[in-house]
Coordinates of N, CA, C and O in Angstrom, one line a residue:
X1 N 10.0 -15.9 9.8 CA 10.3 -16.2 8.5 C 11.9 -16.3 8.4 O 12.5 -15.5 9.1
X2 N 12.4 -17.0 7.6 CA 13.8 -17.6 7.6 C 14.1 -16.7 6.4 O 13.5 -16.4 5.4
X3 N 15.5 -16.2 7.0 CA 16.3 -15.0 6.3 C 16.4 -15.5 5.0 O 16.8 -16.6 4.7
X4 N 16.0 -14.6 4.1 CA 15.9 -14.7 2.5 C 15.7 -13.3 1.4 O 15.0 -12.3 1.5
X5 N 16.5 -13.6 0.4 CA 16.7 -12.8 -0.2 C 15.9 -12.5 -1.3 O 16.2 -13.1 -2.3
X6 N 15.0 -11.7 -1.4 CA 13.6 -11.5 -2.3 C 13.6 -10.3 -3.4 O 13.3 -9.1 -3.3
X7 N 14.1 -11.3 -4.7 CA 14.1 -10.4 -5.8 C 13.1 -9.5 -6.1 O 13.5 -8.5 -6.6
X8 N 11.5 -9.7 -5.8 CA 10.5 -8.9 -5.8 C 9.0 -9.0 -5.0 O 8.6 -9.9 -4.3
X9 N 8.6 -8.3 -5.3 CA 7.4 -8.2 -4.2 C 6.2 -8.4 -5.4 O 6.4 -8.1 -6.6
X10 N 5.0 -8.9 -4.7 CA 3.5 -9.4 -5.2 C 2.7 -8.2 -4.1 O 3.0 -7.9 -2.9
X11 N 1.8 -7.8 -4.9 CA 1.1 -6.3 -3.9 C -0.4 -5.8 -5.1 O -0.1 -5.9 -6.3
X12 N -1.4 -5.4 -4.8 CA -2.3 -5.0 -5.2 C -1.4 -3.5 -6.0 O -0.5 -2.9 -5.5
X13 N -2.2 -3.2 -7.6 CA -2.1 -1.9 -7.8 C -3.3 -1.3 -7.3 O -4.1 -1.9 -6.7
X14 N -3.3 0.0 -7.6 CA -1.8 1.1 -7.7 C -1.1 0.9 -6.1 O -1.7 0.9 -5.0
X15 N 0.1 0.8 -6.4 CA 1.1 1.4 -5.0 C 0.7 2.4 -4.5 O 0.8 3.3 -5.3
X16 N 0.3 2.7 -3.2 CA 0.2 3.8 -2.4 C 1.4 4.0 -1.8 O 2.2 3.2 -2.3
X17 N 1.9 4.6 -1.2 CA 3.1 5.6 -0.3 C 3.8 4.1 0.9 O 4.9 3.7 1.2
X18 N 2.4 3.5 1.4 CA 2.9 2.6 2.7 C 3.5 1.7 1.6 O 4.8 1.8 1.4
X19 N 2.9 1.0 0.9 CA 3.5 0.0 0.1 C 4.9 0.1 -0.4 O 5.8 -0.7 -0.1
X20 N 5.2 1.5 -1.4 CA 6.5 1.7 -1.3 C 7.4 1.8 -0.1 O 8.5 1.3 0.3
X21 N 6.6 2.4 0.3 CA 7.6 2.3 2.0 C 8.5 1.5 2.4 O 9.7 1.7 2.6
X22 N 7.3 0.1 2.7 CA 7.4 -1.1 2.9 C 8.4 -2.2 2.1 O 8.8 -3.3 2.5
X23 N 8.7 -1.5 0.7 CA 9.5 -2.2 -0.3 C 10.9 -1.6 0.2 O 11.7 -2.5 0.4
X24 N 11.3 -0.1 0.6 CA 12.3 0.3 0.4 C 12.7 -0.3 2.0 O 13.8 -0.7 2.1
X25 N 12.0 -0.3 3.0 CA 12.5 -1.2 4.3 C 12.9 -2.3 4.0 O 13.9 -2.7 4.5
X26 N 12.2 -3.1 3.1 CA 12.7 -4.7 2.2 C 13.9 -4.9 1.7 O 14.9 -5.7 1.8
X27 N 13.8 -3.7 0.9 CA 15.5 -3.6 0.3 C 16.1 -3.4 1.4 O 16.5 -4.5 1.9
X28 N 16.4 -2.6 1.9 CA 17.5 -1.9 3.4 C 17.2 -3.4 4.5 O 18.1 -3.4 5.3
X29 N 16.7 -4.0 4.6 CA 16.9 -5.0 5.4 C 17.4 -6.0 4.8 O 18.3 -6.6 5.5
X30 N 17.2 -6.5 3.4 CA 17.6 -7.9 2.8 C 19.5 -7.3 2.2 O 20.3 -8.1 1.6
X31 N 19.8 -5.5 2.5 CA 20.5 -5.1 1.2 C 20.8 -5.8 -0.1 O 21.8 -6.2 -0.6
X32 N 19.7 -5.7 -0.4 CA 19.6 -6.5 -1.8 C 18.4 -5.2 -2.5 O 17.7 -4.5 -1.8
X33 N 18.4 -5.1 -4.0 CA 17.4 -4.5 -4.2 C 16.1 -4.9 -4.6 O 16.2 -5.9 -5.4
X34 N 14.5 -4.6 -4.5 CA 13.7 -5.5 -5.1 C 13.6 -5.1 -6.6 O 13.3 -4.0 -7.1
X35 N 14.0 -6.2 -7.2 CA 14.2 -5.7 -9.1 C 13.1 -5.6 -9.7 O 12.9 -4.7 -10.5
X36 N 11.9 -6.7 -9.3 CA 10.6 -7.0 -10.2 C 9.4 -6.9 -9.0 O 9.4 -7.0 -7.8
X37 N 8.2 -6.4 -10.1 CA 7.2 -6.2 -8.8 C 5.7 -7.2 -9.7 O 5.3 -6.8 -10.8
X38 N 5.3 -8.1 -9.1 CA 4.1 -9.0 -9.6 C 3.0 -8.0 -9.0 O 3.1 -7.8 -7.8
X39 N 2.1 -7.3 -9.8 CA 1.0 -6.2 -10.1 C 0.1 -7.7 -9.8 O 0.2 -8.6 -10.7
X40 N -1.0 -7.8 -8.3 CA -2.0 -8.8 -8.3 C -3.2 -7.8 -8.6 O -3.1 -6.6 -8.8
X41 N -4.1 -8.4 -8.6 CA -5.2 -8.0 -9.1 C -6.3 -7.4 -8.1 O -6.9 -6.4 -8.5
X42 N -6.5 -8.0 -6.5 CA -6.5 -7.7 -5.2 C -6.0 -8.4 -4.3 O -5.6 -9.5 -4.5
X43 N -6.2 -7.6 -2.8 CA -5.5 -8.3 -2.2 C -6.1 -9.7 -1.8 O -5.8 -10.4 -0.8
X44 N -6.9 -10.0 -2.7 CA -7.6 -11.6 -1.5 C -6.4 -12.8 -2.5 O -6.1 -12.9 -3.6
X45 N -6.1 -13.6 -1.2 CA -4.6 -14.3 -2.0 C -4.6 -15.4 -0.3 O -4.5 -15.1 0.9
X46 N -4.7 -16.5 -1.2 CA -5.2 -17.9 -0.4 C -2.9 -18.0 0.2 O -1.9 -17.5 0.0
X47 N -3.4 -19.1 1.0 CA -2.1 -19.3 1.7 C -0.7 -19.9 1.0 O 0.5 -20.1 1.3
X48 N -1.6 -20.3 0.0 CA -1.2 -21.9 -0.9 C -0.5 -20.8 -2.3 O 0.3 -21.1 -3.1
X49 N -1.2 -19.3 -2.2 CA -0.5 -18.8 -2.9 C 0.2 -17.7 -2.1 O 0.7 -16.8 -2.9
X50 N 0.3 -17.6 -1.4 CA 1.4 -17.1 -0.4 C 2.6 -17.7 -0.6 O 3.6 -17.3 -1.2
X51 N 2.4 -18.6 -0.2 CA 3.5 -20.1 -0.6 C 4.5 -20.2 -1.7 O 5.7 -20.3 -1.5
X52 N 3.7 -20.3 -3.0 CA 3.9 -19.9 -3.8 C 4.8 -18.7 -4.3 O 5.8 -18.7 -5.0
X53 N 4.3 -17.7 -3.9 CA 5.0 -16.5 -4.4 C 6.1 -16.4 -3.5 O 7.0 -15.7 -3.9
X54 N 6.3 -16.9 -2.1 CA 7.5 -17.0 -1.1 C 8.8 -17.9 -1.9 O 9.9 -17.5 -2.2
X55 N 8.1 -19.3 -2.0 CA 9.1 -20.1 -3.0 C 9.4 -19.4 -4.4 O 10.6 -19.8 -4.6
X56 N 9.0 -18.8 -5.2 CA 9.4 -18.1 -6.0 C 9.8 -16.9 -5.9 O 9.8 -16.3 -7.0
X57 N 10.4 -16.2 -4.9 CA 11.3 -15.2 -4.2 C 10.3 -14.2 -4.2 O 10.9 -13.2 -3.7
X58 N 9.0 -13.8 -4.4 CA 8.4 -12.8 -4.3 C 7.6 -12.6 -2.5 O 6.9 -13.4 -1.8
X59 N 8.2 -11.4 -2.4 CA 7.7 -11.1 -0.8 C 6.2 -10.3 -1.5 O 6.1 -9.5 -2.4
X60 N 5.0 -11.0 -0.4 CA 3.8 -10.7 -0.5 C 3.4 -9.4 0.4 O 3.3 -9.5 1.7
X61 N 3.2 -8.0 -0.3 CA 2.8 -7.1 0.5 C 1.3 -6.7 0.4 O 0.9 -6.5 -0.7
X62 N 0.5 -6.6 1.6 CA -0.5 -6.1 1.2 C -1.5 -7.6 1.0 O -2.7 -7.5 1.0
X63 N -1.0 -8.6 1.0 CA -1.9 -9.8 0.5 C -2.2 -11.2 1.3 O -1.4 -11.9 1.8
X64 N -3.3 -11.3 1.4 CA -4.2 -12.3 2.2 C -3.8 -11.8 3.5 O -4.2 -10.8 4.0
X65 N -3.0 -12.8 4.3 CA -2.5 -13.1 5.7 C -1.6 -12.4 5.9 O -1.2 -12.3 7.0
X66 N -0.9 -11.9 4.8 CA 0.5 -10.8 5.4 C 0.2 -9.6 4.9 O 0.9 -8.8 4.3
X67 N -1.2 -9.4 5.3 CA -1.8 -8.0 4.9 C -1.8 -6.9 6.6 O -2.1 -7.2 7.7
X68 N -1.3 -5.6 6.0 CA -1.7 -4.9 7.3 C -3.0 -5.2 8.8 O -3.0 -5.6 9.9
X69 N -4.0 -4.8 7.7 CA -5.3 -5.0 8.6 C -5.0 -6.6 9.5 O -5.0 -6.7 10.7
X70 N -4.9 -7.8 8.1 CA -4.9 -8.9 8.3 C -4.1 -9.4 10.1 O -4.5 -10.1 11.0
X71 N -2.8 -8.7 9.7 CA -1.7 -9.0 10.9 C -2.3 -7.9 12.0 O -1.6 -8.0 13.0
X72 N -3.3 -6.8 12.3 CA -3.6 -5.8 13.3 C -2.9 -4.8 13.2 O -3.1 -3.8 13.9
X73 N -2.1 -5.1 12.4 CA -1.0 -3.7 12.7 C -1.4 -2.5 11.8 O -2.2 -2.5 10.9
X74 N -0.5 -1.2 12.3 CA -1.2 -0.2 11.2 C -0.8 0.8 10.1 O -1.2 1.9 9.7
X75 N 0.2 -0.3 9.5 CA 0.8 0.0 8.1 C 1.2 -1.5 7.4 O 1.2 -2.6 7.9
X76 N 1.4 -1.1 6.2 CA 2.6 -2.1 5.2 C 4.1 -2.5 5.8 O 4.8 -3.5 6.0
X77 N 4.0 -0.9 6.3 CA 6.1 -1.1 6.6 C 5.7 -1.5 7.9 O 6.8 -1.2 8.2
X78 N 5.3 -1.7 8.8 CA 5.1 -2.5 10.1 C 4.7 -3.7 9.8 O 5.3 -4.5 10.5
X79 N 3.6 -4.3 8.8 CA 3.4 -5.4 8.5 C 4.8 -5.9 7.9 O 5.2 -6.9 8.6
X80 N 5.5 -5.6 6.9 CA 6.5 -6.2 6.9 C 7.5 -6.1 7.7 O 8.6 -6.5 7.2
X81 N 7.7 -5.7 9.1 CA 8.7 -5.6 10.3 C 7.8 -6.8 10.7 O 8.2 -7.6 9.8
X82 N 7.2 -7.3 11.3 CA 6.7 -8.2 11.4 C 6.6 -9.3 10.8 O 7.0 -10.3 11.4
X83 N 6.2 -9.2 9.8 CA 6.5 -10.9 8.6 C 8.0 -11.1 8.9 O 8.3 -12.3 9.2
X84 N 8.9 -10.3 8.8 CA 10.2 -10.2 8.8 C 10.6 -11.0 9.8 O 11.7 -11.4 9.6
X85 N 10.0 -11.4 11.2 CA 9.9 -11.7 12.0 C 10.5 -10.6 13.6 O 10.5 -10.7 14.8
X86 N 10.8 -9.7 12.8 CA 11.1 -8.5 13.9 C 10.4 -7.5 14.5 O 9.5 -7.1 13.8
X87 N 10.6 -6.9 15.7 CA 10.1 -6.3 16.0 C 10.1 -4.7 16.4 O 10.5 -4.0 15.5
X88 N 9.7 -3.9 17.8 CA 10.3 -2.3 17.9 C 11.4 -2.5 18.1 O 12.1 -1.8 17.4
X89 N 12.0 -3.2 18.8 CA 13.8 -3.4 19.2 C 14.3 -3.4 18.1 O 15.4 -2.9 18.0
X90 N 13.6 -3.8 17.0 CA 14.7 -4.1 15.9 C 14.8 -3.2 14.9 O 15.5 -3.5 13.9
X91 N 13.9 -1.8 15.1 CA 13.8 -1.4 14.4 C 14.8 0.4 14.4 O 14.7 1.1 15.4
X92 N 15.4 0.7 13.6 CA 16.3 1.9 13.7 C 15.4 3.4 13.7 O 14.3 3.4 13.2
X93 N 15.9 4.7 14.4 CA 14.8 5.3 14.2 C 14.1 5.7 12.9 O 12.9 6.0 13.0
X94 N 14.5 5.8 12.2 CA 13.8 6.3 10.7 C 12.7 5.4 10.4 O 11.6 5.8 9.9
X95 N 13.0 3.9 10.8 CA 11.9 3.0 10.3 C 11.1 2.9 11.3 O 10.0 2.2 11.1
X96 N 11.2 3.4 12.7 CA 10.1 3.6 13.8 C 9.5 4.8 13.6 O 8.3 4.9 14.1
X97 N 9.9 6.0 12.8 CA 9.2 7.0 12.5 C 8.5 7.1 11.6 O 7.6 7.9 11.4
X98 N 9.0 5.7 10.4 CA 8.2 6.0 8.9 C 6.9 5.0 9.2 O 6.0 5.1 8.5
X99 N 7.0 4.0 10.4 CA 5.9 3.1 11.0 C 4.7 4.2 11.6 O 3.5 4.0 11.5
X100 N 5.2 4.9 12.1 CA 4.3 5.9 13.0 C 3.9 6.5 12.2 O 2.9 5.9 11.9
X101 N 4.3 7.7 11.0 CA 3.8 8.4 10.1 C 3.0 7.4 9.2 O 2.0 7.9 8.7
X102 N 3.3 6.4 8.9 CA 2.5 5.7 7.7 C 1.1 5.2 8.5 O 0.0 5.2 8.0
X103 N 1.4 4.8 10.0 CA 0.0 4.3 10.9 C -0.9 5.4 10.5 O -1.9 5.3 9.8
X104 N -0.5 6.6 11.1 CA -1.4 7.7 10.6 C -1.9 8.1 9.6 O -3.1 8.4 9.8
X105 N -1.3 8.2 8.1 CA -2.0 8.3 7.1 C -2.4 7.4 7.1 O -2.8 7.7 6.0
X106 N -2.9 6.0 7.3 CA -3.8 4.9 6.9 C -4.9 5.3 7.7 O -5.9 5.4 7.0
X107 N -5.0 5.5 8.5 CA -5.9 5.8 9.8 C -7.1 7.0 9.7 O -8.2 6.8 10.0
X108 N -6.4 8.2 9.2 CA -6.6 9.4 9.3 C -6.8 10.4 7.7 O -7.7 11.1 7.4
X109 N -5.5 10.0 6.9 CA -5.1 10.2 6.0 C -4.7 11.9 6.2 O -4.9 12.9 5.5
X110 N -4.2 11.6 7.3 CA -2.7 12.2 7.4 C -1.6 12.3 6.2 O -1.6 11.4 5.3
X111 N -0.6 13.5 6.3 CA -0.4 13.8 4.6 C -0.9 13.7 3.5 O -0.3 14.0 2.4
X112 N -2.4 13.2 3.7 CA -3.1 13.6 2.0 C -3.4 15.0 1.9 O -3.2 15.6 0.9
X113 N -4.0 16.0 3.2 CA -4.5 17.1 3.3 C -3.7 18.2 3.0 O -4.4 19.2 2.7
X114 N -2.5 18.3 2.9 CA -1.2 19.3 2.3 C -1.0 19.2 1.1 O -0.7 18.2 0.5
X115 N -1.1 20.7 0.7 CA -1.0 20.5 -0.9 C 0.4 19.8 -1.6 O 0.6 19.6 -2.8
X116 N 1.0 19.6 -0.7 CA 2.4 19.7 -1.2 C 2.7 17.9 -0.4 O 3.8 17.3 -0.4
X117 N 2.1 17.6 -0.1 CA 2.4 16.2 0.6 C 3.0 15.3 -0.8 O 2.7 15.4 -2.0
X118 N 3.9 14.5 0.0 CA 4.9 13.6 -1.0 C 3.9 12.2 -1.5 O 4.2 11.4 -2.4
X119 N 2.5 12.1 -0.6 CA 1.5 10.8 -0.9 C 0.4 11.6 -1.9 O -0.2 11.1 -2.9
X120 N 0.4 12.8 -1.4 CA -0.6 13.4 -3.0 C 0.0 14.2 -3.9 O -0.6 14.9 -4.8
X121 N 1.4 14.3 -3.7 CA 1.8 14.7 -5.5 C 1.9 12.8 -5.9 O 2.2 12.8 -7.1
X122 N 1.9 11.6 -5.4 CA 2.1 11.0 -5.9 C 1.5 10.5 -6.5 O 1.8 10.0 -7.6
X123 N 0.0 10.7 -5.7 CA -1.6 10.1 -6.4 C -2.1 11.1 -7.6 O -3.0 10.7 -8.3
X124 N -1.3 12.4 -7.9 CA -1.3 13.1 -8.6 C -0.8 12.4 -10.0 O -1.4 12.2 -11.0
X125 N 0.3 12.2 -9.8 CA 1.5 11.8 -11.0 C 1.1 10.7 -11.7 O 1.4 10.6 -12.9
X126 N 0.2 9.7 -10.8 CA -0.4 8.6 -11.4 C -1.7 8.9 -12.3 O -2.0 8.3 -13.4
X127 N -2.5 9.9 -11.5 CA -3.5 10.7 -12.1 C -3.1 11.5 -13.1 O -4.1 11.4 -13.8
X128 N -2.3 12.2 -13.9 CA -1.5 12.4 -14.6 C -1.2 11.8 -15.6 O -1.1 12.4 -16.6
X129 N -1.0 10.7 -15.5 CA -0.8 9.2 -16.4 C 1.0 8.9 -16.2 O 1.4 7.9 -16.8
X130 N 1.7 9.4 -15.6 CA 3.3 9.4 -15.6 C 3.5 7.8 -15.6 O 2.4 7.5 -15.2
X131 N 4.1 6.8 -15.9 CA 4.7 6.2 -16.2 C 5.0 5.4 -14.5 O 6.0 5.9 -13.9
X132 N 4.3 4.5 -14.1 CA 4.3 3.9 -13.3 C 5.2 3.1 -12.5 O 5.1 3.0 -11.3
X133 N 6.0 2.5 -13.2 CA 7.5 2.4 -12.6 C 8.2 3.4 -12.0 O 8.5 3.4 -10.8
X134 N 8.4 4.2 -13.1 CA 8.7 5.5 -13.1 C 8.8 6.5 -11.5 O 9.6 7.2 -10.9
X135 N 7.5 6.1 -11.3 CA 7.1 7.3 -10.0 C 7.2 6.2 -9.0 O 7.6 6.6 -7.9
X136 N 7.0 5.2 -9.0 CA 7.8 3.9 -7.7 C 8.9 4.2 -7.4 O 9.3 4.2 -6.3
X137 N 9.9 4.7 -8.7 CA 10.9 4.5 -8.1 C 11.6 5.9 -7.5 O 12.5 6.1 -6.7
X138 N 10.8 6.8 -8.2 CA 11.0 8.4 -8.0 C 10.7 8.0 -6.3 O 11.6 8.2 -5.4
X139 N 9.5 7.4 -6.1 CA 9.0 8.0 -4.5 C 9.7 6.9 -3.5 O 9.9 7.3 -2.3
X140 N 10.1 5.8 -3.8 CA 11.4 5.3 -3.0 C 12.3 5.9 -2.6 O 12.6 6.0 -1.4
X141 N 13.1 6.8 -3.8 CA 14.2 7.2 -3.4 C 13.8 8.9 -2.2 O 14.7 9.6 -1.6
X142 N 12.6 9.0 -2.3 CA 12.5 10.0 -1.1 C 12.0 9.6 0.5 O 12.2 10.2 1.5
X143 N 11.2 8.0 0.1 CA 11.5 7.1 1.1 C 13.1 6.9 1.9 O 13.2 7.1 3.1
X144 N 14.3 6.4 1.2 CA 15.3 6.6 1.4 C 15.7 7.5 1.9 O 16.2 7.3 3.0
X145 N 15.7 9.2 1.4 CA 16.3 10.0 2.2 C 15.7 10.3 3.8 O 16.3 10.5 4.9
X146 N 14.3 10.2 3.4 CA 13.7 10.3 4.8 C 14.3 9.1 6.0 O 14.8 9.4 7.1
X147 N 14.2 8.4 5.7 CA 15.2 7.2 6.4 C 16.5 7.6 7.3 O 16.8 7.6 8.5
X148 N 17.3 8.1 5.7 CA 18.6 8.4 6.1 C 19.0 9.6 7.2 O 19.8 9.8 8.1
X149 N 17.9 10.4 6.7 CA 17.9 11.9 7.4 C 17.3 11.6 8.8 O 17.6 12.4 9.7
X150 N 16.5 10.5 9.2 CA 15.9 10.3 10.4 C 17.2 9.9 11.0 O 17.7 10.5 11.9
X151 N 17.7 8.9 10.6 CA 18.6 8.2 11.7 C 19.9 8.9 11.9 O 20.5 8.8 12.9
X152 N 20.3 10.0 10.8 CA 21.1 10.8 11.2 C 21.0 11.5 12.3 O 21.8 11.6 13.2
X153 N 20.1 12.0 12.3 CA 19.6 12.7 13.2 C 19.4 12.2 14.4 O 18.8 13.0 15.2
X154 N 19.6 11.0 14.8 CA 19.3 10.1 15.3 C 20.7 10.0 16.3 O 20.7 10.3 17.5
X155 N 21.6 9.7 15.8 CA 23.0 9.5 16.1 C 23.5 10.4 17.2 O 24.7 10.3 17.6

């Protein structure tokens, strides 16, 4: 996919944890931020609207042919390391760690089982009724620090 700058993302509600993920790797790769998010209805989404939502600057997560399952892989944020056209070489440690932890909770559902897990206070919050933007953007920004704190650590 030819380098491009993607005001927002097209994705099945509700956002789970990978999906955010996968947005905040979008931003930190494009450094641009995603501003708008197209809420589809599910993920079945023909090519012609792939297309569509690509020419209209929306990166498709989660949908038709650039869906996890779809591509084999076993997350969002690996699926979009991939659509991206990149691969493990390209990827820094925080986003090789947040690919590995997110494979697992899809798989396993890994961090739902802790009371305190950052994926079920989140299914919480929503359960709750909190204000849906709101907690996207709350659980991004702990996407970010996890990031940042990996590659520090890293160095």
């Amino acid at each position: 996919m030819e380098a491009t700058t993607f005001r927002g993302v097209a994705t099945p509600r509700p956002l789970l944890p990978d999906e955010i993920s996968a947005i905040v790797v979008l931003e930190q790769r494009q450094s641009s931020p995603v501003t708008e998010i197209k809420f589809w209805e599910n993920s079945e989404c023909s090519s012609e609207q792939i297309d569509e939502l690509l020419t209209q600057g929306f990166f498709p997560i989660e949908l038709g042919e650039m869906s996890y399952r779809t591509l084999g892989t076993g997350s969002a944020v690996e699926a979009i390391i991939k659509n991206l056209g990149l691969g493990s070489d390209d990827m820094d440690a925080g986003e090789t760690k947040l690919v590995e932890l997110m494979a697992r909770r899809n798989k396993s559902g890994y961090m739902n089982q802790n009371f305190m897990s950052m994926p079920r206070i989140l299914g919480n919050l929503y359960d709750l009724g909190y204000e849906e933007m709101d907690a996207i953007e709350r659980f991004k920004d702990v996407v970010r620090v996890f990031l940042e704190d990996v590659n520090r650590k890293a160095e």
